[in-house]
Coordinates of C-alpha atoms in Angstrom, one line a residue:
Chain A
X1 CA -17.4 15.2 0.0
X2 CA -15.3 13.5 2.6
X3 CA -14.5 9.8 1.9
X4 CA -13.2 6.8 3.8
X5 CA -11.9 4.2 1.3
X6 CA -10.0 1.1 1.8
X7 CA -7.4 -0.3 -0.5
X8 CA -8.2 -3.9 -1.4
X9 CA -8.4 -6.5 -4.3
X10 CA -10.8 -4.3 -6.2
X11 CA -8.4 -1.4 -6.3
X12 CA -10.3 0.4 -3.5
X13 CA -13.6 0.3 -2.0
X14 CA -15.6 3.4 -0.7
X15 CA -16.5 2.5 2.9
X16 CA -18.2 5.9 4.0
X17 CA -19.1 9.3 2.8
X18 CA -20.1 12.2 5.0
X19 CA -20.6 15.9 5.0
X20 CA -19.7 18.4 7.8
X21 CA -23.4 18.8 8.8
X22 CA -24.5 15.1 8.4
X23 CA -23.7 13.7 12.0
X24 CA -25.4 10.3 11.3
X25 CA -23.3 9.8 8.1
X26 CA -20.1 10.8 10.1
X27 CA -20.9 8.4 12.8
X28 CA -21.3 5.5 10.4
X29 CA -18.0 6.5 8.9
X30 CA -16.5 6.3 12.3
X31 CA -17.8 3.0 13.0
X32 CA -16.4 1.8 9.7
X33 CA -13.1 3.3 10.4
X34 CA -12.8 1.7 13.8
X35 CA -13.8 -1.8 12.4
X36 CA -11.1 -1.3 9.8
X37 CA -8.6 -0.7 12.5
X38 CA -9.6 -3.7 14.5
X39 CA -9.3 -5.7 11.2
X40 CA -5.6 -4.9 11.0
X41 CA -6.0 -1.8 8.6
X42 CA -4.1 1.4 9.2
X43 CA -5.8 4.8 8.7
X44 CA -3.7 7.3 6.7
X45 CA -4.5 10.8 5.8
X46 CA -2.6 12.0 2.6
X47 CA -1.6 15.7 3.2
X48 CA -0.2 16.3 -0.4
X49 CA 3.2 17.4 -1.3
X50 CA 4.8 14.2 -0.3
X51 CA 3.4 14.0 3.4
X52 CA 1.0 11.7 5.1
X53 CA -0.3 11.2 8.6
X54 CA -1.2 8.0 10.3
X55 CA -4.6 8.7 12.1
X56 CA -6.1 6.7 15.0
X57 CA -9.4 8.6 14.8
X58 CA -11.3 9.8 11.9
X59 CA -10.9 13.3 11.2
X60 CA -14.2 14.9 10.5
X61 CA -12.6 17.8 8.2
X62 CA -10.4 15.3 6.0
X63 CA -11.3 15.1 2.3
X64 CA -9.8 11.6 1.9
X65 CA -8.9 9.0 4.4
X66 CA -7.4 5.8 3.3
X67 CA -7.2 2.5 4.9
X68 CA -4.3 0.5 4.2
X69 CA -2.7 -2.9 5.2
X70 CA 0.7 -3.2 7.1
X71 CA 4.0 -3.2 5.1
X72 CA 6.8 -5.6 5.9
X73 CA 10.3 -6.1 4.8
X74 CA 10.4 -8.7 1.9
Chain B
X1 CA 14.5 20.5 -3.5
X2 CA 13.7 18.1 -0.7
X3 CA 10.5 18.7 1.1
X4 CA 10.8 19.9 4.9
X5 CA 10.2 17.4 7.6
X6 CA 6.5 16.9 8.6
X7 CA 5.2 19.2 11.2
X8 CA 4.2 18.0 14.7
X9 CA 1.5 15.4 14.5
X10 CA -2.1 16.0 15.9
X11 CA -3.5 14.3 19.0
X12 CA -5.2 11.7 17.1
X13 CA -2.3 10.8 14.8
X14 CA 0.8 8.7 15.2
X15 CA 4.1 10.2 14.5
X16 CA 5.9 7.0 13.6
X17 CA 5.0 4.1 11.2
X18 CA 2.9 1.4 13.2
X19 CA 5.1 -1.4 11.6
X20 CA 8.0 -0.2 13.5
X21 CA 6.7 -2.0 16.5
X22 CA 7.2 -5.4 14.6
X23 CA 11.0 -4.7 14.3
X24 CA 11.9 -3.3 17.9
X25 CA 15.4 -4.7 17.6
X26 CA 16.4 -2.7 14.5
X27 CA 18.6 0.3 14.6
X28 CA 16.9 3.3 13.0
X29 CA 18.0 3.6 9.2
X30 CA 18.8 7.2 9.1
X31 CA 21.4 9.0 6.9
X32 CA 24.3 8.0 9.1
X33 CA 23.2 4.5 8.9
X34 CA 23.1 4.5 5.1
X35 CA 26.6 6.1 4.7
X36 CA 28.0 3.5 7.0
X37 CA 26.2 0.7 5.2
X38 CA 27.3 2.0 2.0
X39 CA 31.0 2.1 3.1
X40 CA 30.7 -1.6 4.4
X41 CA 29.3 -2.5 1.0
X42 CA 32.2 -0.8 -0.7
X43 CA 34.7 -2.7 1.6
X44 CA 32.8 -6.1 1.0
X45 CA 32.8 -5.5 -2.9
X46 CA 36.6 -5.1 -2.7
X47 CA 37.1 -8.1 -0.3
X48 CA 35.5 -10.5 -2.9
X49 CA 36.9 -9.2 -6.0
X50 CA 40.5 -8.0 -5.2
X51 CA 41.6 -11.5 -4.2
X52 CA 40.4 -13.1 -7.4
X53 CA 42.2 -10.3 -9.6
X54 CA 45.3 -10.7 -7.5
X55 CA 45.4 -14.4 -8.1
X56 CA 44.9 -14.1 -11.7
X57 CA 47.6 -11.7 -12.0
X58 CA 50.0 -13.7 -10.0
X59 CA 49.3 -17.0 -11.9
X60 CA 50.0 -15.2 -15.3
X61 CA 53.1 -13.8 -13.9
X62 CA 54.3 -17.0 -12.4
X63 CA 53.2 -19.3 -15.4
X64 CA 51.6 -17.8 -18.5
X65 CA 50.4 -21.2 -19.5
X66 CA 48.1 -21.0 -16.4
X67 CA 45.9 -18.6 -18.2
X68 CA 42.6 -20.7 -18.1
X69 CA 42.9 -20.8 -14.4
X70 CA 43.5 -17.0 -14.3
X71 CA 40.6 -16.5 -16.6
X72 CA 38.4 -18.4 -14.2
X73 CA 39.4 -16.2 -11.5
X74 CA 38.7 -13.0 -13.2
X75 CA 35.3 -14.7 -14.3
X76 CA 34.7 -15.0 -10.5
X77 CA 35.7 -11.2 -9.9
X78 CA 33.1 -10.2 -12.4
X79 CA 30.2 -12.6 -11.8
X80 CA 30.0 -12.3 -7.8
X81 CA 29.3 -8.4 -8.0
X82 CA 26.9 -8.8 -10.8
X83 CA 24.9 -11.3 -8.7
X84 CA 24.7 -8.9 -5.9
X85 CA 23.6 -6.2 -8.2
X86 CA 20.9 -8.5 -9.6
X87 CA 19.8 -9.1 -6.2
X88 CA 19.6 -5.2 -5.8
X89 CA 17.6 -4.8 -9.0
X90 CA 15.3 -7.7 -8.1
X91 CA 13.6 -5.6 -5.2
X92 CA 11.8 -3.9 -8.1
X93 CA 10.7 -6.8 -10.1
X94 CA 7.0 -7.9 -9.7
X95 CA 6.6 -10.9 -7.6
X96 CA 4.0 -13.6 -7.1
X97 CA 0.5 -13.5 -8.4
X98 CA -1.0 -10.1 -9.3
X99 CA -4.6 -9.1 -9.2
X100 CA -4.7 -7.2 -12.5
X101 CA -8.6 -7.0 -12.3
X102 CA -8.4 -4.1 -9.8
X103 CA -5.7 -2.5 -11.7
X104 CA -7.6 0.3 -13.3
X105 CA -9.2 1.6 -10.2
X106 CA -5.9 1.3 -8.2
X107 CA -4.1 3.1 -11.0
X108 CA -6.6 6.0 -10.6
X109 CA -6.0 6.2 -6.7
X110 CA -2.3 6.1 -7.2
X111 CA -2.3 8.7 -10.0
X112 CA -4.3 11.1 -7.4
X113 CA -1.5 10.7 -4.8
X114 CA 1.3 11.5 -7.3
X115 CA 2.0 14.7 -8.9
X116 CA 1.9 15.3 -12.8
X117 CA 5.6 14.2 -13.6
X118 CA 5.9 11.2 -11.2
X119 CA 2.3 10.1 -12.4
X120 CA 3.6 9.9 -16.1
X121 CA 6.6 8.2 -15.0
X122 CA 4.9 5.7 -13.0
X123 CA 2.5 5.0 -15.9
X124 CA 5.5 4.4 -18.2
X125 CA 7.6 2.5 -15.9
X126 CA 5.4 1.0 -13.2
X127 CA 7.6 2.9 -10.6
X128 CA 6.7 5.8 -8.4
X129 CA 9.4 8.6 -7.7
X130 CA 9.1 10.5 -4.5
X131 CA 11.6 13.0 -3.1
X132 CA 12.2 12.6 0.5
X133 CA 14.4 13.9 3.3
X134 CA 17.1 11.1 2.8
X135 CA 17.1 11.2 -1.1
X136 CA 15.0 10.3 -4.0
X137 CA 13.1 7.1 -3.8
X138 CA 11.9 4.9 -6.7
X139 CA 9.1 2.6 -5.4
X140 CA 8.0 -0.5 -7.0
X141 CA 5.3 -3.2 -6.2
X142 CA 7.5 -5.0 -3.6
X143 CA 10.5 -2.9 -3.0
X144 CA 12.0 0.6 -3.2
X145 CA 15.5 2.1 -4.3
X146 CA 16.9 5.2 -2.5
X147 CA 19.4 7.5 -4.3
X148 CA 20.9 9.9 -1.7
X149 CA 21.8 13.4 -2.8
X150 CA 24.3 13.3 -5.8
X151 CA 23.0 9.9 -7.2
X152 CA 26.3 8.3 -7.0
X153 CA 24.9 5.4 -4.7
X154 CA 21.7 3.5 -4.7
X155 CA 20.3 1.6 -1.7
X156 CA 18.1 -1.3 -2.6
X157 CA 15.2 -2.2 -0.2
X158 CA 12.9 -5.2 0.0
X159 CA 9.4 -4.2 1.4
X160 CA 6.1 -5.1 0.5
X161 CA 2.3 -4.7 1.6
X162 CA 1.1 -7.7 3.4
X163 CA -2.1 -8.4 1.5
X164 CA -1.2 -10.5 -1.6
X165 CA -4.5 -9.9 -3.4
X166 CA -3.7 -6.3 -4.1
X167 CA -3.3 -5.0 -7.6
X168 CA 0.0 -3.7 -8.6
X169 CA -0.6 0.0 -8.4
X170 CA -2.3 -0.6 -4.8
X171 CA 0.9 -2.3 -3.7
X172 CA 2.9 0.9 -4.7
X173 CA 0.3 3.2 -3.0
X174 CA 0.7 1.2 0.1
X175 CA 4.5 1.8 0.1
X176 CA 4.2 5.4 -1.0
X177 CA 1.8 6.2 1.9
X178 CA 4.0 4.4 4.5
X179 CA 7.1 6.5 3.1
X180 CA 5.3 9.7 3.3
X181 CA 4.1 9.0 6.8
X182 CA 7.6 8.1 8.2
X183 CA 10.6 8.1 5.8
X184 CA 13.0 6.8 8.6
X185 CA 10.6 4.3 9.8
X186 CA 9.8 3.1 6.3
X187 CA 13.7 2.4 5.8
X188 CA 13.9 0.7 9.1
X189 CA 11.1 -1.8 8.4
X190 CA 12.5 -2.5 4.9
X191 CA 15.1 -5.1 4.4
X192 CA 18.4 -3.5 3.1
X193 CA 19.3 -5.8 0.0
X194 CA 22.2 -4.1 -1.8
X195 CA 24.2 -0.9 -2.1
X196 CA 26.2 0.0 -5.0
X197 CA 26.5 2.3 -8.2
X198 CA 23.3 2.8 -9.9
X199 CA 24.8 1.8 -13.2
X200 CA 25.3 -1.7 -11.8
X201 CA 21.6 -2.0 -10.8
X202 CA 20.4 -0.3 -14.0
X203 CA 21.7 -2.9 -16.4
X204 CA 19.9 -5.6 -14.2
X205 CA 16.6 -3.8 -14.3
X206 CA 13.9 -4.9 -16.8
X207 CA 14.3 -2.6 -19.7
X208 CA 11.0 -0.8 -19.3
X209 CA 12.0 0.2 -15.6
X210 CA 15.4 1.8 -16.6
X211 CA 13.9 5.3 -17.4
X212 CA 12.6 5.3 -13.8
X213 CA 16.0 4.8 -12.4
X214 CA 17.4 7.5 -15.0
X215 CA 14.8 10.0 -13.7
X216 CA 15.5 9.2 -10.1
X217 CA 19.3 9.6 -10.5
X218 CA 18.8 13.0 -12.5
X219 CA 16.7 14.3 -9.4
X220 CA 19.3 13.1 -6.8
X221 CA 22.1 14.9 -8.8
X222 CA 20.1 18.0 -8.8
X223 CA 19.5 17.7 -5.2
X224 CA 23.3 18.1 -4.6
X225 CA 23.5 21.4 -6.3

């Protein structure tokens, strides 16, 4: 089942889960995703094999979308 | 050995790391930049060691009794490169308070992101190894090392997640995902701290992390063949 998670102090928190058929669950997930972006998080889709993609909109067919904080030079 | 560059991004994705907008003045850190920086570090190392060695030799030649001063000069020639290497190794050292409470959950997510061998290495050393287009990366909680193909040099970068409450594995996962998104952007955002021979950094690393550097160096050597 596709999931939207956020990396945080607890390790990670699941913000939303949806199925391809469940439009309401997906819309709720989109709302969570947008709220995360407004809160300064960045949406990332891990493509496997060393590839990831930054996403501005929640892809319906993604298995796992991760919200991360920005990075900075130390 | 190295992965191919990522394909074209979709309409809803961003091709470059979002954080690049915070450092618009920086020149992109690509392979050419790295080679140039490695050369500058090499020259710099000679510049601050050769004069001390030459002074020590001259003192002994002119007056053998001045050997204590010559010894002090040689000590300077040894200790200054050591301090720079220590600075390089320090990018991998854990820094600040760590939220260990969330670590088991964070470790599970990081393990899912890594392949079998890098996952094992990460659990043993705390460092995640990742092959990129610019070389082999070794990612810690607040920094990363890059070993270009051949493994003769190591570049040390200071870079971290901006959320200080994250457990250690989440910090590594943040850096890993940013690296996988845009390798050149990741290197550009990070602060370059040191460049030199891997053995110089290795002996300044905590003992438990050294196998991580050994594995990354072996992978970088294979990449040359």
